């Protein structure tokens, strides 16, 4: 049985500190212990790597000139003639990550995805290239904001990451060389201690993300919100999916998000209609969630009017 080939992905926009961080990583004797490493460079920045300083000498560097060159055949050809223990990829911030995901050969497996971001220019990318920025924020386990100072708005950076990625560890690297872990608590815009949690229309996306990430937090609690009815054969008998259409970054990135809801009148609810839901929340393992997720037992589901804005926005 063949072992998976571990992939370490370094991503971020130009001049975000990827190369510097990659250089420091490859100089670390704890990371480089003689493994035969294929290093794919998909971007050429102002700073160049210094291979002579790498802790291990078994690094083969290959430049990938354009996004169209990143194919499954290309990646397979890079490992066919040599024995490789792992692959490190410095990815181009202007390329969509899906291009890389589609090109991965069988047996290649991500071990870690890291994102570096310049705290002084990050807001500009979010405002002007939001789709690309969100693309890079979705999957990393670690997000490193560098070039931070006492004036850096860490709350903004924290919220930008959390609206897309609830799992990532966030680290702030200051210009004086100090490192500060993220200690900002995720404030929720509703009262978890209330007899009935009231979720405003504009806060449905925040509740959904938090409930999907921490379903046990809501177990046994009662909740009230407005939802769009999705009647699907994937839902268990007596259930529908209560949700909203959410937009992460642009009109091309709109998708339906929702939770399973059991109700006495579930079969009577019109598909694509709006309802007012009051329910007790439990946790259920179901294929819709690809694991565990929130499960509502409704005490009341009644027709209602659409919210003022029918879309949920994860980033503003």
Tab-separated table of C-alpha atoms in Angstrom:
chain	number	residue	atom	x	y	z
A	1	UNK	CA	0.000	0.000	0.000
A	2	UNK	CA	1.568	3.286	-1.135
A	3	UNK	CA	1.941	6.152	1.327
A	4	UNK	CA	0.384	9.539	0.646
A	5	UNK	CA	2.755	12.205	-0.647
A	6	UNK	CA	2.571	15.131	1.810
A	7	UNK	CA	1.998	18.588	0.350
A	8	UNK	CA	2.829	21.835	2.162
A	9	UNK	CA	1.145	24.833	0.547
A	10	UNK	CA	2.338	28.416	1.123
A	11	UNK	CA	-0.046	30.979	-0.302
A	12	UNK	CA	-0.676	34.722	-0.169
A	13	UNK	CA	-0.418	37.739	-2.432
A	14	UNK	CA	2.760	39.210	-3.934
A	15	UNK	CA	5.094	40.698	-1.309
A	16	UNK	CA	3.056	39.195	1.519
A	17	UNK	CA	6.130	37.532	3.032
A	18	UNK	CA	5.686	34.046	1.533
A	19	UNK	CA	9.274	33.706	0.324
A	20	UNK	CA	10.768	34.951	3.586
A	21	UNK	CA	8.618	32.566	5.596
A	22	UNK	CA	9.451	29.713	3.223
A	23	UNK	CA	13.176	30.476	3.513
A	24	UNK	CA	12.960	30.428	7.321
A	25	UNK	CA	11.070	27.152	7.215
A	26	UNK	CA	13.621	25.460	4.979
A	27	UNK	CA	16.462	26.717	7.211
A	28	UNK	CA	14.842	25.025	10.201
A	29	UNK	CA	16.702	21.772	10.982
A	30	UNK	CA	13.576	20.427	12.679
A	31	UNK	CA	11.664	20.733	9.397
A	32	UNK	CA	14.472	19.673	7.069
A	33	UNK	CA	15.901	16.383	8.265
A	34	UNK	CA	17.059	14.941	4.965
A	35	UNK	CA	13.713	14.569	3.178
A	36	UNK	CA	13.849	14.696	-0.618
A	37	UNK	CA	11.762	17.769	-1.315
A	38	UNK	CA	10.244	19.046	-4.543
A	39	UNK	CA	9.770	22.821	-4.275
A	40	UNK	CA	7.374	24.308	-6.835
A	41	UNK	CA	7.677	28.087	-7.190
A	42	UNK	CA	4.640	29.645	-8.856
A	43	UNK	CA	5.531	33.275	-8.255
A	44	UNK	CA	8.615	35.437	-8.611
A	45	UNK	CA	8.845	38.187	-6.023
A	46	UNK	CA	11.496	40.739	-5.122
A	47	UNK	CA	13.102	38.391	-2.595
A	48	UNK	CA	14.821	35.270	-3.914
A	49	UNK	CA	15.338	32.033	-2.046
A	50	UNK	CA	18.843	31.173	-0.856
A	51	UNK	CA	19.142	27.377	-1.245
A	52	UNK	CA	22.657	27.351	0.236
A	53	UNK	CA	21.121	28.227	3.607
A	54	UNK	CA	18.593	25.378	3.575
A	55	UNK	CA	19.066	22.990	6.487
A	56	UNK	CA	18.833	20.035	4.113
A	57	UNK	CA	20.408	19.718	0.676
A	58	UNK	CA	17.760	17.491	-0.882
A	59	UNK	CA	15.589	20.267	-2.350
A	60	UNK	CA	14.807	20.317	-6.078
A	61	UNK	CA	13.410	23.683	-7.215
A	62	UNK	CA	11.063	23.848	-10.205
A	63	UNK	CA	9.518	27.078	-11.499
A	64	UNK	CA	5.928	27.072	-12.745
A	65	UNK	CA	5.612	29.972	-15.158
A	66	UNK	CA	1.841	30.180	-15.684
A	67	UNK	CA	-1.399	28.897	-14.208
A	68	UNK	CA	-2.179	26.903	-17.348
A	69	UNK	CA	1.050	24.919	-16.851
A	70	UNK	CA	-0.237	23.619	-13.543
A	71	UNK	CA	-1.762	20.334	-14.713
A	72	UNK	CA	-1.998	16.800	-13.359
A	73	UNK	CA	0.332	15.600	-16.114
A	74	UNK	CA	2.904	18.254	-15.163
A	75	UNK	CA	2.817	17.353	-11.472
A	76	UNK	CA	3.056	13.641	-12.203
A	77	UNK	CA	6.042	14.227	-14.487
A	78	UNK	CA	7.900	16.015	-11.686
A	79	UNK	CA	7.857	12.957	-9.446
A	80	UNK	CA	8.046	10.225	-12.074
A	81	UNK	CA	11.837	10.381	-12.560
A	82	UNK	CA	12.816	10.927	-8.932
A	83	UNK	CA	11.891	9.665	-5.511
A	84	UNK	CA	10.213	12.495	-3.602
A	85	UNK	CA	9.348	12.444	0.091
A	86	UNK	CA	7.264	15.626	0.045
A	87	UNK	CA	6.215	18.622	-2.048
A	88	UNK	CA	6.278	22.283	-1.028
A	89	UNK	CA	4.373	24.779	-3.166
A	90	UNK	CA	4.771	28.546	-3.073
A	91	UNK	CA	1.539	29.492	-4.818
A	92	UNK	CA	0.775	32.553	-6.905
A	93	UNK	CA	-1.725	34.804	-5.131
A	94	UNK	CA	-3.396	35.737	-8.423
A	95	UNK	CA	-4.160	32.126	-9.348
A	96	UNK	CA	-7.303	30.383	-8.162
A	97	UNK	CA	-6.614	27.555	-5.725
A	98	UNK	CA	-9.110	25.340	-7.540
A	99	UNK	CA	-6.598	25.122	-10.397
A	100	UNK	CA	-4.150	23.435	-8.040
A	101	UNK	CA	-6.801	21.254	-6.429
A	102	UNK	CA	-7.944	19.985	-9.831
A	103	UNK	CA	-4.361	19.200	-10.839
A	104	UNK	CA	-3.365	17.142	-7.789
A	105	UNK	CA	-2.455	13.563	-8.773
A	106	UNK	CA	-3.860	10.644	-6.843
A	107	UNK	CA	-1.996	10.093	-3.595
A	108	UNK	CA	-0.994	13.735	-3.128
A	109	UNK	CA	-2.368	14.947	0.199
A	110	UNK	CA	-2.252	18.361	1.851
A	111	UNK	CA	-0.505	18.173	5.224
A	112	UNK	CA	-0.588	21.895	5.891
A	113	UNK	CA	-1.836	25.051	4.179
A	114	UNK	CA	-0.444	28.387	5.351
A	115	UNK	CA	-1.345	31.915	4.297
A	116	UNK	CA	0.848	34.966	4.773
A	117	UNK	CA	-0.678	38.435	4.476
A	118	UNK	CA	0.695	41.955	4.706
A	119	UNK	CA	-1.436	43.649	7.364
A	120	UNK	CA	-0.860	47.050	5.712
A	121	UNK	CA	-2.312	46.030	2.322
A	122	UNK	CA	-4.773	43.277	3.270
A	123	UNK	CA	-7.798	45.608	3.413
A	124	UNK	CA	-7.000	46.858	-0.094
A	125	UNK	CA	-7.060	43.287	-1.436
A	126	UNK	CA	-10.339	42.642	0.371
A	127	UNK	CA	-11.882	45.766	-1.142
A	128	UNK	CA	-10.522	45.446	-4.677
A	129	UNK	CA	-9.866	41.707	-5.180
A	130	UNK	CA	-12.292	40.191	-2.707
A	131	UNK	CA	-12.948	37.024	-4.678
A	132	UNK	CA	-9.239	36.168	-4.840
A	133	UNK	CA	-8.730	37.108	-1.191
A	134	UNK	CA	-11.602	34.903	-0.017
A	135	UNK	CA	-10.291	32.111	-2.243
A	136	UNK	CA	-7.030	32.165	-0.272
A	137	UNK	CA	-8.669	32.506	3.158
A	138	UNK	CA	-10.986	29.504	2.963
A	139	UNK	CA	-8.598	26.598	3.592
A	140	UNK	CA	-5.408	27.493	5.502
A	141	UNK	CA	-4.847	26.063	8.988
A	142	UNK	CA	-2.581	29.025	9.786
A	143	UNK	CA	-2.932	32.679	8.741
A	144	UNK	CA	0.055	34.930	9.476
A	145	UNK	CA	-0.440	38.696	9.326
A	146	UNK	CA	2.986	40.334	9.172
A	147	UNK	CA	4.246	43.941	9.347
A	148	UNK	CA	1.895	44.652	12.234
A	149	UNK	CA	2.256	47.692	14.524
A	150	UNK	CA	0.322	49.058	17.491
A	151	UNK	CA	-1.913	50.831	14.974
A	152	UNK	CA	-2.912	47.609	13.178
A	153	UNK	CA	-6.657	46.936	13.354
A	154	UNK	CA	-6.421	43.338	14.525
A	155	UNK	CA	-10.185	43.157	15.062
A	156	UNK	CA	-10.781	43.793	11.357
A	157	UNK	CA	-8.201	41.177	10.352
A	158	UNK	CA	-9.668	38.652	12.790
A	159	UNK	CA	-13.236	39.164	11.562
A	160	UNK	CA	-12.196	38.961	7.901
A	161	UNK	CA	-10.654	35.538	8.496
A	162	UNK	CA	-13.438	34.232	10.731
A	163	UNK	CA	-16.196	35.107	8.278
A	164	UNK	CA	-14.588	32.701	5.812
A	165	UNK	CA	-12.568	30.281	7.919
A	166	UNK	CA	-13.538	29.327	11.470
A	167	UNK	CA	-10.696	26.856	11.972
A	168	UNK	CA	-7.556	28.799	11.117
A	169	UNK	CA	-5.012	29.751	13.747
A	170	UNK	CA	-4.298	33.481	13.373
A	171	UNK	CA	-0.858	34.894	14.183
A	172	UNK	CA	0.279	38.534	14.157
A	173	UNK	CA	3.944	39.246	13.429
A	174	UNK	CA	5.113	42.724	14.405
A	175	UNK	CA	7.735	44.908	12.766
A	176	UNK	CA	9.915	44.609	15.888
A	177	UNK	CA	10.105	40.845	15.371
A	178	UNK	CA	7.663	39.906	18.124
A	179	UNK	CA	4.905	37.369	17.578
A	180	UNK	CA	1.432	37.719	19.043
A	181	UNK	CA	-1.208	34.972	18.869
A	182	UNK	CA	-4.796	35.886	18.143
A	183	UNK	CA	-6.671	36.432	21.408
A	184	UNK	CA	-9.738	38.188	20.048
A	185	UNK	CA	-12.942	36.477	21.091
A	186	UNK	CA	-15.573	35.844	18.455
A	187	UNK	CA	-18.378	38.101	19.605
A	188	UNK	CA	-21.817	36.878	18.633
A	189	UNK	CA	-24.588	39.390	17.846
A	190	UNK	CA	-27.204	37.420	19.804
A	191	UNK	CA	-27.653	36.302	23.393
A	192	UNK	CA	-26.808	32.641	23.939
A	193	UNK	CA	-28.196	32.811	27.474
A	194	UNK	CA	-31.637	34.062	26.437
A	195	UNK	CA	-34.607	31.656	26.848
A	196	UNK	CA	-34.989	31.913	23.067
A	197	UNK	CA	-32.000	32.974	20.946
A	198	UNK	CA	-33.224	35.669	18.566
A	199	UNK	CA	-31.249	35.595	15.305
A	200	UNK	CA	-31.788	38.718	13.240
A	201	UNK	CA	-32.070	38.375	9.479
A	202	UNK	CA	-28.659	39.958	8.906
A	203	UNK	CA	-27.023	37.661	11.489
A	204	UNK	CA	-28.153	34.313	10.104
A	205	UNK	CA	-24.787	33.708	8.420
A	206	UNK	CA	-22.863	34.310	11.660
A	207	UNK	CA	-25.164	31.942	13.566
A	208	UNK	CA	-24.913	29.308	10.827
A	209	UNK	CA	-21.096	29.347	10.791
A	210	UNK	CA	-20.892	29.179	14.565
A	211	UNK	CA	-23.510	26.420	14.830
A	212	UNK	CA	-21.805	24.337	12.151
A	213	UNK	CA	-18.424	24.735	13.846
A	214	UNK	CA	-19.686	24.325	17.422
A	215	UNK	CA	-23.030	22.487	17.291
A	216	UNK	CA	-22.764	21.242	20.879
A	217	UNK	CA	-22.774	24.858	22.060
A	218	UNK	CA	-26.406	25.076	20.968
A	219	UNK	CA	-27.619	21.658	22.054
A	220	UNK	CA	-30.851	21.991	24.042
A	221	UNK	CA	-31.207	25.726	23.332
A	222	UNK	CA	-34.245	27.325	21.685
A	223	UNK	CA	-33.861	29.552	18.663
A	224	UNK	CA	-36.017	31.840	16.536
A	225	UNK	CA	-35.183	33.024	13.018
A	226	UNK	CA	-36.569	33.605	9.532
A	227	UNK	CA	-35.671	31.053	6.852
A	228	UNK	CA	-36.113	30.004	3.267
A	229	UNK	CA	-37.718	26.576	2.762
A	230	UNK	CA	-35.801	23.968	0.810
A	231	UNK	CA	-37.719	20.743	0.191
A	232	UNK	CA	-35.224	18.055	-0.745
A	233	UNK	CA	-35.301	14.276	-0.898
A	234	UNK	CA	-32.019	14.269	0.985
A	235	UNK	CA	-33.786	15.421	4.157
A	236	UNK	CA	-35.278	12.774	6.493
A	237	UNK	CA	-39.046	12.199	6.525
A	238	UNK	CA	-40.870	14.999	8.303
A	239	UNK	CA	-38.000	17.442	7.737
A	240	UNK	CA	-37.065	20.294	5.440
A	241	UNK	CA	-33.920	22.409	5.200
A	242	UNK	CA	-34.281	25.861	6.743
A	243	UNK	CA	-31.714	28.269	5.391
A	244	UNK	CA	-30.679	31.258	3.324
A	245	UNK	CA	-28.687	32.024	0.212
A	246	UNK	CA	-25.276	33.367	1.199
A	247	UNK	CA	-22.711	35.402	-0.709
A	248	UNK	CA	-19.117	35.230	0.447
A	249	UNK	CA	-17.461	37.588	-1.979
A	250	UNK	CA	-19.333	38.155	-5.253
A	251	UNK	CA	-22.462	37.312	-7.223
A	252	UNK	CA	-20.722	34.277	-8.720
A	253	UNK	CA	-20.181	32.881	-5.221
A	254	UNK	CA	-23.784	32.562	-3.997
A	255	UNK	CA	-24.765	29.243	-2.427
A	256	UNK	CA	-27.535	27.877	-0.229
A	257	UNK	CA	-26.745	27.263	3.431
A	258	UNK	CA	-29.168	25.626	5.816
A	259	UNK	CA	-29.904	23.204	8.623
A	260	UNK	CA	-32.232	20.237	8.963
A	261	UNK	CA	-35.531	21.129	10.602
A	262	UNK	CA	-38.144	18.652	11.797
A	263	UNK	CA	-41.686	20.030	11.853
A	264	UNK	CA	-45.201	18.602	12.026
A	265	UNK	CA	-46.168	20.610	8.962
A	266	UNK	CA	-42.897	20.055	7.063
A	267	UNK	CA	-44.602	18.362	4.097
A	268	UNK	CA	-47.107	21.218	3.784
A	269	UNK	CA	-44.488	23.953	3.476
A	270	UNK	CA	-44.087	25.320	-0.010
A	271	UNK	CA	-40.626	24.937	-1.535
A	272	UNK	CA	-38.849	28.291	-1.875
A	273	UNK	CA	-41.223	30.042	0.509
A	274	UNK	CA	-40.290	32.021	3.631
A	275	UNK	CA	-41.134	30.834	7.123
A	276	UNK	CA	-40.737	31.940	10.710
A	277	UNK	CA	-39.088	29.155	12.744
A	278	UNK	CA	-39.055	28.561	16.489
A	279	UNK	CA	-37.227	25.381	17.448
A	280	UNK	CA	-35.091	23.498	19.932
A	281	UNK	CA	-31.646	22.658	18.647
A	282	UNK	CA	-30.023	19.239	18.781
A	283	UNK	CA	-27.078	17.652	16.952
A	284	UNK	CA	-27.412	14.978	14.274
A	285	UNK	CA	-25.077	13.062	12.010
A	286	UNK	CA	-26.406	13.171	8.436
A	287	UNK	CA	-25.086	13.029	4.871
A	288	UNK	CA	-26.211	16.615	4.257
A	289	UNK	CA	-23.538	17.743	6.721
A	290	UNK	CA	-20.947	15.112	5.748
A	291	UNK	CA	-20.749	14.496	9.498
A	292	UNK	CA	-22.486	16.099	12.462
A	293	UNK	CA	-24.529	19.267	12.254
A	294	UNK	CA	-27.383	21.206	13.859
A	295	UNK	CA	-30.799	19.521	13.934
A	296	UNK	CA	-33.878	21.591	14.756
A	297	UNK	CA	-37.048	20.254	16.335
A	298	UNK	CA	-39.542	22.965	15.544
A	299	UNK	CA	-42.346	23.901	17.896
A	300	UNK	CA	-43.672	26.414	15.387
A	301	UNK	CA	-43.145	27.020	11.665
A	302	UNK	CA	-45.413	29.588	10.018
A	303	UNK	CA	-45.349	31.395	6.642
A	304	UNK	CA	-43.879	34.885	6.681
A	305	UNK	CA	-42.652	37.643	4.391
A	306	UNK	CA	-39.106	37.707	2.963
A	307	UNK	CA	-36.438	39.694	4.842
A	308	UNK	CA	-35.507	43.119	3.550
A	309	UNK	CA	-32.352	41.635	2.061
A	310	UNK	CA	-32.781	38.001	1.099
A	311	UNK	CA	-29.030	37.377	0.804
A	312	UNK	CA	-26.698	36.630	3.703
A	313	UNK	CA	-23.312	38.391	3.442
A	314	UNK	CA	-20.352	36.753	5.142
A	315	UNK	CA	-18.089	39.719	4.447
A	316	UNK	CA	-18.947	43.389	4.129
